[in-house]
Structure formats: structure tokens, C-alpha cells
CSV table of C-alpha atoms in Angstrom, one decimal:
chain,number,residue,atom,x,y,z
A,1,UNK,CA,0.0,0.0,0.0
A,2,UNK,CA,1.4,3.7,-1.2
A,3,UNK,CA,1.6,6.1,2.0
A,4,UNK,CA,-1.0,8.6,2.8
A,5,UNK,CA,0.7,12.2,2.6
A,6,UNK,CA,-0.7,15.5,3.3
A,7,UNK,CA,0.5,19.3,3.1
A,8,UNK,CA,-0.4,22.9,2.3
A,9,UNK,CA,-0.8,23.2,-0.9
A,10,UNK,CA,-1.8,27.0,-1.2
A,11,UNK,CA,0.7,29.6,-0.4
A,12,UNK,CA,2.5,29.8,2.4
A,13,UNK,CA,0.2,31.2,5.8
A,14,UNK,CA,-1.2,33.7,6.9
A,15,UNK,CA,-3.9,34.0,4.2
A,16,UNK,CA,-7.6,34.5,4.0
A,17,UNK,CA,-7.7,30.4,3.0
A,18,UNK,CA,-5.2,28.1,3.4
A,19,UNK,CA,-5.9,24.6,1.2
A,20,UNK,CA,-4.8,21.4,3.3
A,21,UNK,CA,-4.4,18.0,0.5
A,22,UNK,CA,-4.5,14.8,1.9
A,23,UNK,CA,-4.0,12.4,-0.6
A,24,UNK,CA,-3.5,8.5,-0.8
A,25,UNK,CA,-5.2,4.9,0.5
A,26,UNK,CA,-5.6,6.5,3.9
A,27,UNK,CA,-7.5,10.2,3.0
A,28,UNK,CA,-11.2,9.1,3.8
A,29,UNK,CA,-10.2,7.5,7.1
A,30,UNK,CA,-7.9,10.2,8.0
A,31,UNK,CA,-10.6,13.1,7.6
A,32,UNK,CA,-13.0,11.0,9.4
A,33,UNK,CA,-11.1,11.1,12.4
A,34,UNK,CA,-11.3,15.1,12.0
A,35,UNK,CA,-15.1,15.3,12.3
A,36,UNK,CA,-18.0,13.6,12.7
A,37,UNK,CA,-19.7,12.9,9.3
A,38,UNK,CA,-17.5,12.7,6.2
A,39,UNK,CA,-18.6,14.2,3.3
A,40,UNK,CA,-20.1,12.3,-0.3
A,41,UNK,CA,-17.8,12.6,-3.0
A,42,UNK,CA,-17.3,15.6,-4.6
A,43,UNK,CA,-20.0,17.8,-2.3
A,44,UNK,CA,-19.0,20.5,-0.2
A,45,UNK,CA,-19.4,21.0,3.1
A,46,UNK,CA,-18.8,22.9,6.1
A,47,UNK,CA,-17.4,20.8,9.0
A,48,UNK,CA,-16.2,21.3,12.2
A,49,UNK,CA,-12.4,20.0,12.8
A,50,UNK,CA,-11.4,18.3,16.2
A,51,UNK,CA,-8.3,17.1,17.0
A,52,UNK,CA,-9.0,13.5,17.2
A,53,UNK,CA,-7.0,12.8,20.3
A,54,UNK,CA,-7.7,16.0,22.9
A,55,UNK,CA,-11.1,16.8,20.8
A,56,UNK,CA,-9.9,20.2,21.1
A,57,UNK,CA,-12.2,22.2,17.8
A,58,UNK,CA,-9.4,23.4,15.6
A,59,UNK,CA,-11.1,25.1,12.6
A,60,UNK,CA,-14.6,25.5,10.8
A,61,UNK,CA,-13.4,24.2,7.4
A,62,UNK,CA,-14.7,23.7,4.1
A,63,UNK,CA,-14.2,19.9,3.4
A,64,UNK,CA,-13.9,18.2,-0.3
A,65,UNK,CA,-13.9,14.9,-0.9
A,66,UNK,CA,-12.9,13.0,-4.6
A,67,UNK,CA,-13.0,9.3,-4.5
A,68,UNK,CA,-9.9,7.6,-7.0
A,69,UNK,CA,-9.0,7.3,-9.8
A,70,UNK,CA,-10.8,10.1,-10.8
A,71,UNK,CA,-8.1,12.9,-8.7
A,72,UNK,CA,-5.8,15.1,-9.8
A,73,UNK,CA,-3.1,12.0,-7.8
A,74,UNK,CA,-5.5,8.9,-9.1
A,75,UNK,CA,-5.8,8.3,-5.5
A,76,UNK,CA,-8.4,9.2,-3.1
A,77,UNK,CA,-8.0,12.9,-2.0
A,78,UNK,CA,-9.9,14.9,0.4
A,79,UNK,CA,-9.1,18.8,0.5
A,80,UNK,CA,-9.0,20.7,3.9
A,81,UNK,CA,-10.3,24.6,3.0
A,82,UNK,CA,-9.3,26.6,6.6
A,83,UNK,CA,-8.7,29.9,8.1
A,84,UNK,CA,-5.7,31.1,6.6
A,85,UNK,CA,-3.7,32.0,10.3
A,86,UNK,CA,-0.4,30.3,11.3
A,87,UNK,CA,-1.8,28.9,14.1
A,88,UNK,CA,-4.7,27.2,12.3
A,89,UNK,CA,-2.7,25.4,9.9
A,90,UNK,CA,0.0,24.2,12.4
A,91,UNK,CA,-2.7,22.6,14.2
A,92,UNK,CA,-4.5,20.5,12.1
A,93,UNK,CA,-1.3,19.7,10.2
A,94,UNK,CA,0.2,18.4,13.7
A,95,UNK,CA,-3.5,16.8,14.2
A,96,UNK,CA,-2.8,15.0,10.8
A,97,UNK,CA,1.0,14.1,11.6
A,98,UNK,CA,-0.3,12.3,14.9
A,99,UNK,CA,-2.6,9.7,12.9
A,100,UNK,CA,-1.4,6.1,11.9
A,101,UNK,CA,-0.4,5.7,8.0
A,102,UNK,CA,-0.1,9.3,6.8
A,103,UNK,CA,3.2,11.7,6.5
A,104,UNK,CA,4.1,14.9,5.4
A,105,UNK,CA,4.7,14.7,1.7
A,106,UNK,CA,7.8,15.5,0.1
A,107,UNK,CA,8.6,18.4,-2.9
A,108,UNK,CA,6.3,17.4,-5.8
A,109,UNK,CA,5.3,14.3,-4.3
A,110,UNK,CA,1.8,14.6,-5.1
A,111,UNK,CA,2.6,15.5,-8.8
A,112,UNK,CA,4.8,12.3,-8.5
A,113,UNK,CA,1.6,10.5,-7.5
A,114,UNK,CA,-0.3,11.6,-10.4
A,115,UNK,CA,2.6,10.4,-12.7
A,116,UNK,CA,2.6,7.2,-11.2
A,117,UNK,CA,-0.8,6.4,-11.5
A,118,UNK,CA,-0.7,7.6,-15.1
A,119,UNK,CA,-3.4,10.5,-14.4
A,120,UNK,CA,-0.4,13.1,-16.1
A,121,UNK,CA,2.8,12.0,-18.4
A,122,UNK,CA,6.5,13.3,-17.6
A,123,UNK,CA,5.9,16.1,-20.0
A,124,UNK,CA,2.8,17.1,-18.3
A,125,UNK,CA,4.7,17.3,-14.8
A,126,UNK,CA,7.7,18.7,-16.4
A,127,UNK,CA,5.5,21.7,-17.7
A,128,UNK,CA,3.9,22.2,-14.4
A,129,UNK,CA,7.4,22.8,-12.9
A,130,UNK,CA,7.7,25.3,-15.9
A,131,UNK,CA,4.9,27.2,-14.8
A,132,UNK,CA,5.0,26.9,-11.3
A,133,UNK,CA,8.5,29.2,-12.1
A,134,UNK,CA,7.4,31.0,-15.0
A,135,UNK,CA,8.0,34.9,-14.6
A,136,UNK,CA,7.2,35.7,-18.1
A,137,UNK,CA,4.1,35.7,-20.1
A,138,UNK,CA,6.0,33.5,-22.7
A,139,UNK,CA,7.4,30.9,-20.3
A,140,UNK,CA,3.3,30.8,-18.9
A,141,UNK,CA,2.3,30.1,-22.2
A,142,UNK,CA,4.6,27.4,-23.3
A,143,UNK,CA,4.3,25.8,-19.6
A,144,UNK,CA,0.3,25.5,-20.1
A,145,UNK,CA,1.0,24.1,-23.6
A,146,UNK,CA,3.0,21.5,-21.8
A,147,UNK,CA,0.2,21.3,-19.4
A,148,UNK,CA,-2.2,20.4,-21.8
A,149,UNK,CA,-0.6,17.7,-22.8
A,150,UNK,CA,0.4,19.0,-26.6
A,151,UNK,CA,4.0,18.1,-26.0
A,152,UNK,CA,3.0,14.2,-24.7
A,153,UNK,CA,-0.1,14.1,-27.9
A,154,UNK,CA,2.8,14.6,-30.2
A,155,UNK,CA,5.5,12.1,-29.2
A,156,UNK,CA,2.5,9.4,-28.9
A,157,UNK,CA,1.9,10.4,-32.2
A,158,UNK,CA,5.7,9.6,-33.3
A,159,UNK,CA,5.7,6.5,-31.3
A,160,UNK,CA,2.6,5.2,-33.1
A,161,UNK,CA,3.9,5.6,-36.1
A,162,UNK,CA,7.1,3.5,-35.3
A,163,UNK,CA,4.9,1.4,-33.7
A,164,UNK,CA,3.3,0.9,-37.1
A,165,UNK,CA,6.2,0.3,-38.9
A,166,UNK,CA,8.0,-1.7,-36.5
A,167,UNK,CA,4.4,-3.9,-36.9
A,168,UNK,CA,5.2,-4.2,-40.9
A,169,UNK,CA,8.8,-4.9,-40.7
A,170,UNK,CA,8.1,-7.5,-38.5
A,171,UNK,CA,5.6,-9.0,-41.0
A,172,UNK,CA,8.1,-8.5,-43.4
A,173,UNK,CA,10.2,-11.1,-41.4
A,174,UNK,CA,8.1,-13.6,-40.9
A,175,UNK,CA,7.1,-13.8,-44.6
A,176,UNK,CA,10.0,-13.4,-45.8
A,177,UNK,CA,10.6,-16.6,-47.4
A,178,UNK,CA,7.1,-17.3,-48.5
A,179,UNK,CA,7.2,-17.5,-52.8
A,180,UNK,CA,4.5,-14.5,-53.3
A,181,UNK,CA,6.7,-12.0,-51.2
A,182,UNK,CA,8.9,-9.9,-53.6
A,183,UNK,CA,12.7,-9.4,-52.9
A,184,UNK,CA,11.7,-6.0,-51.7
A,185,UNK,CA,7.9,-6.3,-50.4
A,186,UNK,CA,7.0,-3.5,-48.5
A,187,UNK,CA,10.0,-1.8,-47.6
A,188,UNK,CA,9.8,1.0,-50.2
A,189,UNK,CA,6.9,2.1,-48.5
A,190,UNK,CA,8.3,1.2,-45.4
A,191,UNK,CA,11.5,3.3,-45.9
A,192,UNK,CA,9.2,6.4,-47.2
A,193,UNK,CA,7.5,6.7,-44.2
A,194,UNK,CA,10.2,6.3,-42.1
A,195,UNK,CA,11.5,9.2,-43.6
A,196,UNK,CA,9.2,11.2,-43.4
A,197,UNK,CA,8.9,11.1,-39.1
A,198,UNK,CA,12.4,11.5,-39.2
A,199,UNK,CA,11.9,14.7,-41.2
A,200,UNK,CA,8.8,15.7,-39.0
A,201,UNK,CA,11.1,15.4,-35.7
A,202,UNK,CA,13.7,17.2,-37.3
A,203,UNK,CA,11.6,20.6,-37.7
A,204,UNK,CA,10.5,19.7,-34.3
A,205,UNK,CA,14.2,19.6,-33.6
A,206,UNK,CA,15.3,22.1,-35.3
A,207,UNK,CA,13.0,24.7,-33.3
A,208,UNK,CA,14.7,26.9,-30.2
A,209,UNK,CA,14.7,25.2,-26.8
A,210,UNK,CA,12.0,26.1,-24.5
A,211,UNK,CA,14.7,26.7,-21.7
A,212,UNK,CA,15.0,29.8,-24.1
A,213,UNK,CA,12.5,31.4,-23.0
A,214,UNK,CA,13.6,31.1,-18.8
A,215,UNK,CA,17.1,32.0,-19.5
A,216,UNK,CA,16.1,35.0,-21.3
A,217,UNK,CA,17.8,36.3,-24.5
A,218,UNK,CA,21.5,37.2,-24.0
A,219,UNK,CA,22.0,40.7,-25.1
A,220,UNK,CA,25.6,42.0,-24.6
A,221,UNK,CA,26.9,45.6,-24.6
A,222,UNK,CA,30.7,45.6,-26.2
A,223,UNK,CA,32.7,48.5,-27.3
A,224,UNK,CA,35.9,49.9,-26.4
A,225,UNK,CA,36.5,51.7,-23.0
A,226,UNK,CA,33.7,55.0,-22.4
A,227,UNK,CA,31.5,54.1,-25.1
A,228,UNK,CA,28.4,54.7,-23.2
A,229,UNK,CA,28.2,50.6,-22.8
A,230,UNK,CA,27.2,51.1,-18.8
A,231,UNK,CA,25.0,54.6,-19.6
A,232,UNK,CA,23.0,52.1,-22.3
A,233,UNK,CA,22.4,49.6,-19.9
A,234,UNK,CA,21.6,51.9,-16.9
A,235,UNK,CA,18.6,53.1,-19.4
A,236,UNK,CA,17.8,50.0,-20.5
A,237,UNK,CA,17.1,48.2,-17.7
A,238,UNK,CA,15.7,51.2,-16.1
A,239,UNK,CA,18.0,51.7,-13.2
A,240,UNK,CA,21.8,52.5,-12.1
A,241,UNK,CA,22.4,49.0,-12.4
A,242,UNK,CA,26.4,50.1,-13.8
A,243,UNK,CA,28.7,52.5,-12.1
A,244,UNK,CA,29.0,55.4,-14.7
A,245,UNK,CA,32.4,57.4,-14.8
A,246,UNK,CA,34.2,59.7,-17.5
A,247,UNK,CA,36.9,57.6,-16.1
A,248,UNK,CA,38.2,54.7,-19.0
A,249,UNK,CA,38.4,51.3,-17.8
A,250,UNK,CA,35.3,51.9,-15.4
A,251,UNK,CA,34.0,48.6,-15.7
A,252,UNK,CA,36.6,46.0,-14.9
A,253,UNK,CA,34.1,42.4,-14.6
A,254,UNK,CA,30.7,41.7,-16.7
A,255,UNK,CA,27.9,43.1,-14.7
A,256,UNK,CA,24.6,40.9,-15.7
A,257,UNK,CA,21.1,42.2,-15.3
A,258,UNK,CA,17.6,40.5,-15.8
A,259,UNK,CA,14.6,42.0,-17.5
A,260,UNK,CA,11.5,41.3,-18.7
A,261,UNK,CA,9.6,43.5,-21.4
A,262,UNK,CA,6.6,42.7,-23.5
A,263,UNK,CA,6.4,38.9,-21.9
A,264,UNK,CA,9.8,38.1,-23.1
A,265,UNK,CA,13.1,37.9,-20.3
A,266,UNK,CA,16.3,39.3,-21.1
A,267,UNK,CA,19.4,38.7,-19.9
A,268,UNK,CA,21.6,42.1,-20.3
A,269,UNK,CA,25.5,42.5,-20.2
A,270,UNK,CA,27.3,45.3,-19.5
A,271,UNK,CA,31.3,44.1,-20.6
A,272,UNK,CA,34.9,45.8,-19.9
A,273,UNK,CA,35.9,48.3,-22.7
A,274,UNK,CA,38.0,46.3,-25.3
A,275,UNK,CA,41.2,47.6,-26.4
A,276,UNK,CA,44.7,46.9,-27.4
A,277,UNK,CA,46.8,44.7,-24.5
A,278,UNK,CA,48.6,46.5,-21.9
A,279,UNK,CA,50.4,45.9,-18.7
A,280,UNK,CA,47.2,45.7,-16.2
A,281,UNK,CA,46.4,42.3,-15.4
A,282,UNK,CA,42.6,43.1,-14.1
A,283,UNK,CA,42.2,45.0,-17.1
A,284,UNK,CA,43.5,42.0,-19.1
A,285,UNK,CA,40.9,39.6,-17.0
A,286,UNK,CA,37.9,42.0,-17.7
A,287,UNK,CA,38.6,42.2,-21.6
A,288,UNK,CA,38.8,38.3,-21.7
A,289,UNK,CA,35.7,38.1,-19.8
A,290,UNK,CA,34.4,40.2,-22.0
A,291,UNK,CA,35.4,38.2,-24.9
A,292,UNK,CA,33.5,35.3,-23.8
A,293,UNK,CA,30.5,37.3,-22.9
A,294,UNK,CA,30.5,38.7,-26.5
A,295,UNK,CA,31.0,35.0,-28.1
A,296,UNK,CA,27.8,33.6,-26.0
A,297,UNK,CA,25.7,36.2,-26.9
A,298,UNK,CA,22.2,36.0,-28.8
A,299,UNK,CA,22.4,39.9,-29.7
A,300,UNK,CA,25.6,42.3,-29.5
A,301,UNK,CA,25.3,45.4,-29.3
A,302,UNK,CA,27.9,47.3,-30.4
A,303,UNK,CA,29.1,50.8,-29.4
A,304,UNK,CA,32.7,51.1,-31.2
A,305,UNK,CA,32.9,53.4,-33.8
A,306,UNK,CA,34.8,50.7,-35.9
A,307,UNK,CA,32.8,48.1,-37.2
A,308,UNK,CA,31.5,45.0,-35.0
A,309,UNK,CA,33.3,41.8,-34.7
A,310,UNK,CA,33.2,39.2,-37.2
A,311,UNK,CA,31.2,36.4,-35.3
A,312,UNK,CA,28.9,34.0,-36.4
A,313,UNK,CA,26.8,33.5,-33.5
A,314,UNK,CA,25.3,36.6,-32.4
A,315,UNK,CA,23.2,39.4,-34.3
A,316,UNK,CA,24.9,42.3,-34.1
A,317,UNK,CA,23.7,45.9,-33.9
A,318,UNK,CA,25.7,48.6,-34.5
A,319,UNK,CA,24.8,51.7,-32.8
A,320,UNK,CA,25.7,55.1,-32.7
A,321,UNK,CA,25.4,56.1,-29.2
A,322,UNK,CA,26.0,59.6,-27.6
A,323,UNK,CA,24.6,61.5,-31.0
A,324,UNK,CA,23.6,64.0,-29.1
A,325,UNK,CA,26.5,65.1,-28.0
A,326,UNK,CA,28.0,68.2,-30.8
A,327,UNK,CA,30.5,67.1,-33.4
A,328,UNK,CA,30.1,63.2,-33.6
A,329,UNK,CA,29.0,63.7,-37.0
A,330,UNK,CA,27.2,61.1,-39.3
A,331,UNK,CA,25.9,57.8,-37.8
A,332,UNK,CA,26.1,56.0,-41.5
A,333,UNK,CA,24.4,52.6,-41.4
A,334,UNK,CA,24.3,52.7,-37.4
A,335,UNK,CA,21.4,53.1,-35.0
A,336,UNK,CA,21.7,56.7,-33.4
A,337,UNK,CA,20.8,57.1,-30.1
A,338,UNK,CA,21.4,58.9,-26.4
A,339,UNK,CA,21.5,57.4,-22.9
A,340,UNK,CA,21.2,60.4,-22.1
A,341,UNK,CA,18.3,61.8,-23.6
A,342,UNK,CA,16.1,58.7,-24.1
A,343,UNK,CA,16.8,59.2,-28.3
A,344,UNK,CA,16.2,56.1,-30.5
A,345,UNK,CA,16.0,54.0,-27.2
A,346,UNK,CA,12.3,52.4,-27.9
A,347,UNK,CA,13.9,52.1,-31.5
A,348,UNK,CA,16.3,50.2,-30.0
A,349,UNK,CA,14.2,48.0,-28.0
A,350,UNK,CA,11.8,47.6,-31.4
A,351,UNK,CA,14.9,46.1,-32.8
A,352,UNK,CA,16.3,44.2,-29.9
A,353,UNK,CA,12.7,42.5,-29.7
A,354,UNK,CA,13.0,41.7,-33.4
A,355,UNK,CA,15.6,39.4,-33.4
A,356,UNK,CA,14.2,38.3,-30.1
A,357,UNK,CA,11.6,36.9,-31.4
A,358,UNK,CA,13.5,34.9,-34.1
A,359,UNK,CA,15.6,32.9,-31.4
A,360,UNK,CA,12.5,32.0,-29.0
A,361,UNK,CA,10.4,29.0,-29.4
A,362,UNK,CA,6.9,29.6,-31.3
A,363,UNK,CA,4.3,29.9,-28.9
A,364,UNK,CA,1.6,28.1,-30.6
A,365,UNK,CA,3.4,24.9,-31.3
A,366,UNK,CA,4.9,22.8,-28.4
A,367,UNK,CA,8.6,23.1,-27.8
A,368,UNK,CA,10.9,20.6,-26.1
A,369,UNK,CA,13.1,21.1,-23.0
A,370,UNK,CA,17.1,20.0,-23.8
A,371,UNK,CA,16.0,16.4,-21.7
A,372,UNK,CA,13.1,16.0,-24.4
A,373,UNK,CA,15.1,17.0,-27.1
A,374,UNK,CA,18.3,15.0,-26.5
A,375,UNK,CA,15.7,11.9,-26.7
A,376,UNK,CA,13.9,13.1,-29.8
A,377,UNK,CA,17.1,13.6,-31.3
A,378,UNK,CA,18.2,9.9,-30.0
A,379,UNK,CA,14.5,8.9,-31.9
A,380,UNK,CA,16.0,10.6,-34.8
A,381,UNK,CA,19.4,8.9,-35.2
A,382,UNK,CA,17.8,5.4,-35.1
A,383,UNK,CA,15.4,6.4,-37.6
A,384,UNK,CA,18.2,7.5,-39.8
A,385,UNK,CA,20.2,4.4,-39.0
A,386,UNK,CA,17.4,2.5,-40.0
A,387,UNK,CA,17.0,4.4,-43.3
A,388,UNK,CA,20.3,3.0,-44.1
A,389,UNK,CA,20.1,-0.7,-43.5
A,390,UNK,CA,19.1,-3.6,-45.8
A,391,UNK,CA,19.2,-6.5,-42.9
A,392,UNK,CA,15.6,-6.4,-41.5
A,393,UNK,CA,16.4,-7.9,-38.5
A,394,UNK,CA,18.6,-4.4,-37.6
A,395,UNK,CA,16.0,-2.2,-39.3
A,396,UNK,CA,13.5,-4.0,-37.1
A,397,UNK,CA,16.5,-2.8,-34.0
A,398,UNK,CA,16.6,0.7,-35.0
A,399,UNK,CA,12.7,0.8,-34.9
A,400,UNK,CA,13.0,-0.3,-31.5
A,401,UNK,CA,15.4,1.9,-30.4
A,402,UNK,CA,13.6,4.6,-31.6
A,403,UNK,CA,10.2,3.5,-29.5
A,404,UNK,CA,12.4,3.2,-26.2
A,405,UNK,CA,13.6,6.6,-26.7
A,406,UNK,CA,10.1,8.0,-27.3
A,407,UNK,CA,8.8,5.9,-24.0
A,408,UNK,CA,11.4,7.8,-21.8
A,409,UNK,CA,10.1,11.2,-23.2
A,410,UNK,CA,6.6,10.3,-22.1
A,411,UNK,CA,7.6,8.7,-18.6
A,412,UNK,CA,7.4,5.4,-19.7
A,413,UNK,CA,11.2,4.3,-19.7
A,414,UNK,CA,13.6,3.4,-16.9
A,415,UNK,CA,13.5,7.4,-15.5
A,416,UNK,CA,13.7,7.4,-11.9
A,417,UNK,CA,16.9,9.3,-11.0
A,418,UNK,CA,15.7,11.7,-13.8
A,419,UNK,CA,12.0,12.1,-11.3
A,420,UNK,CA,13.7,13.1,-8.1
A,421,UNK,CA,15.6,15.9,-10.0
A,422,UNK,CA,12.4,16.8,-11.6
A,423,UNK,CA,10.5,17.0,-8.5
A,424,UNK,CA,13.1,18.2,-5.8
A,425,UNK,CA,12.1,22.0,-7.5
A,426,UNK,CA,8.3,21.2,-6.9
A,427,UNK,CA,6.7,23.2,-3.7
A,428,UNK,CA,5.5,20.6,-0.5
A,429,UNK,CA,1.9,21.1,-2.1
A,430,UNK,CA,2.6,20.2,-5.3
């Protein structure tokens, strides 16, 4: 028999309500220790709380009852609706802890329990973690498309298909030898097919990682020293995030700043001023810094007067910053724009967000996480192995191979270390 486990699952007290989940073999026999009548399923009522020991009343509560399997855990699950004070909540959770067969639950165990009893699949859960965290309107949005199950629908889909195939290649085998079954039978058809999910995984594939969308786009500011990189980003961000000095060689270390404009995070980089070597060290640390700051970024944003660095990773801007300033003459094919002054800023941003939205994931089709996609692309390779073999008996292998790696996207493979990662973020409630 699985445990009985119970916690808050609304936020933390005090609070106007505070949502007590007892969930597991256990729940109905628990509650009923709690009060005198126990509610039908899926009725509520108002009971009256006792501690079943002292009989000490400890809250008026609102009381829900849902019988299993149909739960949000599969199992049977009673909900607790009190008074929202400290003192409330620690006293019917120590009533709870003080009867036979239940426990505390653990981060995410209850999510756990509804994987487990096949109510949600691993991509389900691992989108609820998505949007238990999401800060964006973006990362809500691909988290409730993982909720939904869109993610899951589409790797059955896959698997089904391989399922299919694996189905006709086995046929394939077994009649092999029989006088009516051509040299090649069906494996034109076979192969075609085959193909073709390989190709339908590999736009799948070739889509931007939702983890995108949490990390934020990585926009760096490079330039040589007193550029205006740390004035930019102090405007940007909307606060003195960077010291500012006439003073070259201000910045010495990358100074990284979150934001989040128009549903979409950012992850903003103020860099040391690069110029030619010289004989201080720090300096020297900052520009290599810097350096590496510039290679992993998604945009650059460049304040030199000379033209950007040749790189083939970022998109680079080339601005034209401090034009208000008399005498700096013609931007040419460079963004013009003041710190100061607020000048070409929300042009700025209107570009920034342009080639933002070209590196995040599309929002109306479901996008994989770097565990889902390292399996998909796994799926993938043995469909492509399989394309190229003429024994049947390994075509039939890379089928297979391809199905197992599907099932461990889904939840259905050998995944358990991969679980307590997973759930260890979780909330107690969840």
C-alpha cells in the first residue's frame, strides 16, 4: 500500500484560505477522524475540525472529498479549506501528523503520484514545474501548452507511427521466405514513411529550446572603454544597475542584469571596454571576460565606432550612441541614439525584440526542453540508421530503439533518477 501524505498546498500562511491535500489509500479514514460525518464525493461541506485525540475544535473548514481514480493523484484525496492564520494550519497539520499511515509529503510528491498512477505524463509534470517558475508571459504560455498535454499528444503520435512500422517490418520477417513475397515487399513504402517522421522530428528539432524562454535572450553591450556601454544599460534596464564614470576602464568584470519587457526575459551584459593589451592584469581579465560574454551572446550590441566583430553566432547591432553630444557627425548605417536623452532608445528595444523573437520558441506549437530533445534527437538517429540498413532484423533494431527513446520522453522508460531531479524544484503542495 502507497503512503498517505498530506500538506499545504496554497501559499505559504497567513492567508484568507489556506488549502490542506490529503491524498492517498488512507485520506477518507484520516478526515474521518477530524469530524463527525465525512462528506459524499465531490459535495462541499462545512465541517467542524477536532483534534482526534484531545477533541480540542481546531477550525470550521470547508471539506472536499474526490473518490480515486478520478483525482488530480489517481488516489483518493480529500481537500481541507481553513482559516488562513499560522496557528490554524499548524494545528490541524500536527492533528494530521499524529494519525497512523499518513506523512508529510515530500517536494512534488503529489505531482509524483499523479505520474505514477498515469493521471499526467513526464511532459505534463515537467510543464507544471515550468509554470510553477514562470515569470514571463512567454514561459506561462509554453508551460500550459506542456500542461495540456500538446508536448505528450505529439511524441505518442511519433511512437505510433514507429509502432506501425515496427508492426510491418516485423511481418516483413516472418514472410519473408514465402514464394509470393517480392525481394523487396513492402519496404519501399516502409522506408518512405520512415522518412518522413524522421523529417517531421527534425523541424521539431530544429525549433529553439524552451529553456529559451527562462534563461532570457543574451543581449551583450561591447565597445571599447567609455563608449556609453554602462549609460545604455543603466537606461535600458531602467535603473543604475552600472557605475558610470568619464573615467576609462570603469568597468573591470561583466555586470549581468535580468529583464522582462513585453512577456519576453532578457538577460543584459554590461562588458569591460576592449582595447589593445597592456600591462594591467585586471584589465586584461575583464577584456577576456568580455570576450567570452561577446562569443555567447544572442544579440551584441555594439558601441565602437569601428565596425562590430566578425562572429557567427550573435546578431549584431551597430549603434551610434552619444549622438547627441555636438560634433560626432554622421551615424552611416548605425542606429543613433542617447542614454542620455532617451533618443532612439524604444527604437532600440523595437529592434532588440525583433531578433528576439526569431531565437525564442513559437508559442503556438509545443517546444521541447534539452532532456526532451536529446531523446527526440536519440529517436531521430535510429530512424536515420534505420534508413540505411538492408538486414531487416537491424532495421527491425533501430525501430525499437527509436520506440524506447520516445517511452522515456513520455515517462514510460527506466527514468527514476531523472524524477527526483524533476520534483526536488516542486513546492511541498505540489
Amino acid at each position: 500500500m502507497t503512503d498517505t501524505i498530506f500538506a499545504v498546498s496554497s501559499g505559504s500562511p497567513p492567508a484568507a484560505i489556506a488549502v490542506v491535500r490529503i491524498s492517498g489509500p488512507r485520506a477518507n479514514n484520516a478526515v474521518a477522524r477530524l469530524m463527525k460525518r465525512v462528506p459524499g464525493p465531490r459535495v462541499p461541506v462545512l465541517r467542524s475540525l477536532r483534534d482526534p485525540t484531545t477533541g480540542e475544535l481546531l477550525d470550521q473548514a470547508l471539506v472536499l472529498r474526490f473518490d480515486a481514480p478520478a483525482t488530480a493523484t489517481g488516489e483518493d484525496l480529500v481537500e481541507l479549506h481553513l482559516h488562513g492564520g499560522r496557528a490554524v494550519v499548524a494545528a490541524v497539520l500536527g492533528a494530521l501528523a499524529g494519525i497512523d499511515g499518513l506523512r508529510e509529503a515530500q517536494a512534488g510528491e503529489f505531482t509524483r503520484q499523479a505520474l505514477t498512477n498515469g493521471r499526467i505524463d513526464l511532459t505534463e509534470a515537467e510543464g507544471l514545474g515550468d509554470l510553477l517558475a514562470a515569470e514571463t508571459e512567454s514561459q506561462r504560455r509554453a508551460a500550459i501548452t506542456a500542461v495540456e498535454g500538446a508536448i505528450g499528444r505529439m511524441v505518442d503520435g511519433w511512437s505510433t507511427r514507429t509502432v506501425a512500422l515496427s508492426a510491418r517490418v516485423e511481418a516483413q520477417i516472418d514472410h519473408s521466405d514465402e514464394d509470393d513475397v517480392g525481394d523487396e515487399g513492402d519496404l519501399p513504402e516502409i522506408r518512405r514513411e520512415m522518412a518522413a517522421l524522421a523529417s517531421d522530428i527534425g523541424k521539431v528539432l530544429a525549433e529553439p529550446p524552451v529553456e529559451r524562454l527562462r534563461d532570457g535572450i543574451r543581449v551583450v553591450l561591447a565597445g571599447p572603454p567609455n563608449s556609453g556601454k554602462s549609460t545604455l544599460l543603466n537606461r535600458l534596464v531602467g535603473r543604475d544597475a552600472a557605475i558610470v564614470s568619464p573615467i576609462a576602464g570603469t568597468t573591470r568584470d561583466r555586470i549581468e542584469v535580468p529583464v522582462s519587457r513585453s512577456g519576453i526575459a532578457y538577460l543584459f551584459t554590461d562588458t569591460a571596454g576592449l582595447r589593445a593589451p597592456g600591462d594591467d592584469a585586471i584589465e586584461e581579465i575583464g577584456m577576456a571576460r568580455a570576450r567570452e560574454a561577446v562569443d555567447g551572446a544572442d544579440i551584441l550590441l555594439w558601441l565602437g565606432d569601428d565596425p562590430p566583430p566578425a562572429l557567427d553566432g550573435p546578431v549584431k547591432l551597430a549603434l551610434y550612441p552619444r549622438s547627441d553630444q555636438p560634433g560626432r557627425g554622421d551615424a552611416r548605417d548605425r542606429l543613433a541614439l542617447s542614454a542620455e536623452t532617451g533618443q532612439g532608445i524604444e527604437d532600440l528595444w523595437n529592434a532588440i525584440a525583433d531578433v528576439a523573437k526569431s531565437r525564442l520558441p513559437t508559442l503556438d506549437r509545443p517546444a521541447l526542453n534539452a532532456r526532451q530533445r536529446m531523446l527526440a534527437a536519440e529517436a531521430h538517429h535510429w530512424l536515420e540508421t534505420g534508413l540505411g540498413e538492408h538486414d531487416l532484423i537491424l532495421l527491425a533494431e533501430s525501430l525499437r530503439a527509436a520506440r524506447g527513446a520516445f517511452d522515456r520522453i513520455t515517462g514510460r522508460g527506466d527514468v527514476e533518477a531523472m524524477l527526483d531531479s524533476l520534483f526536488s524544484r516542486f513546492c511541498i503542495g505540489k
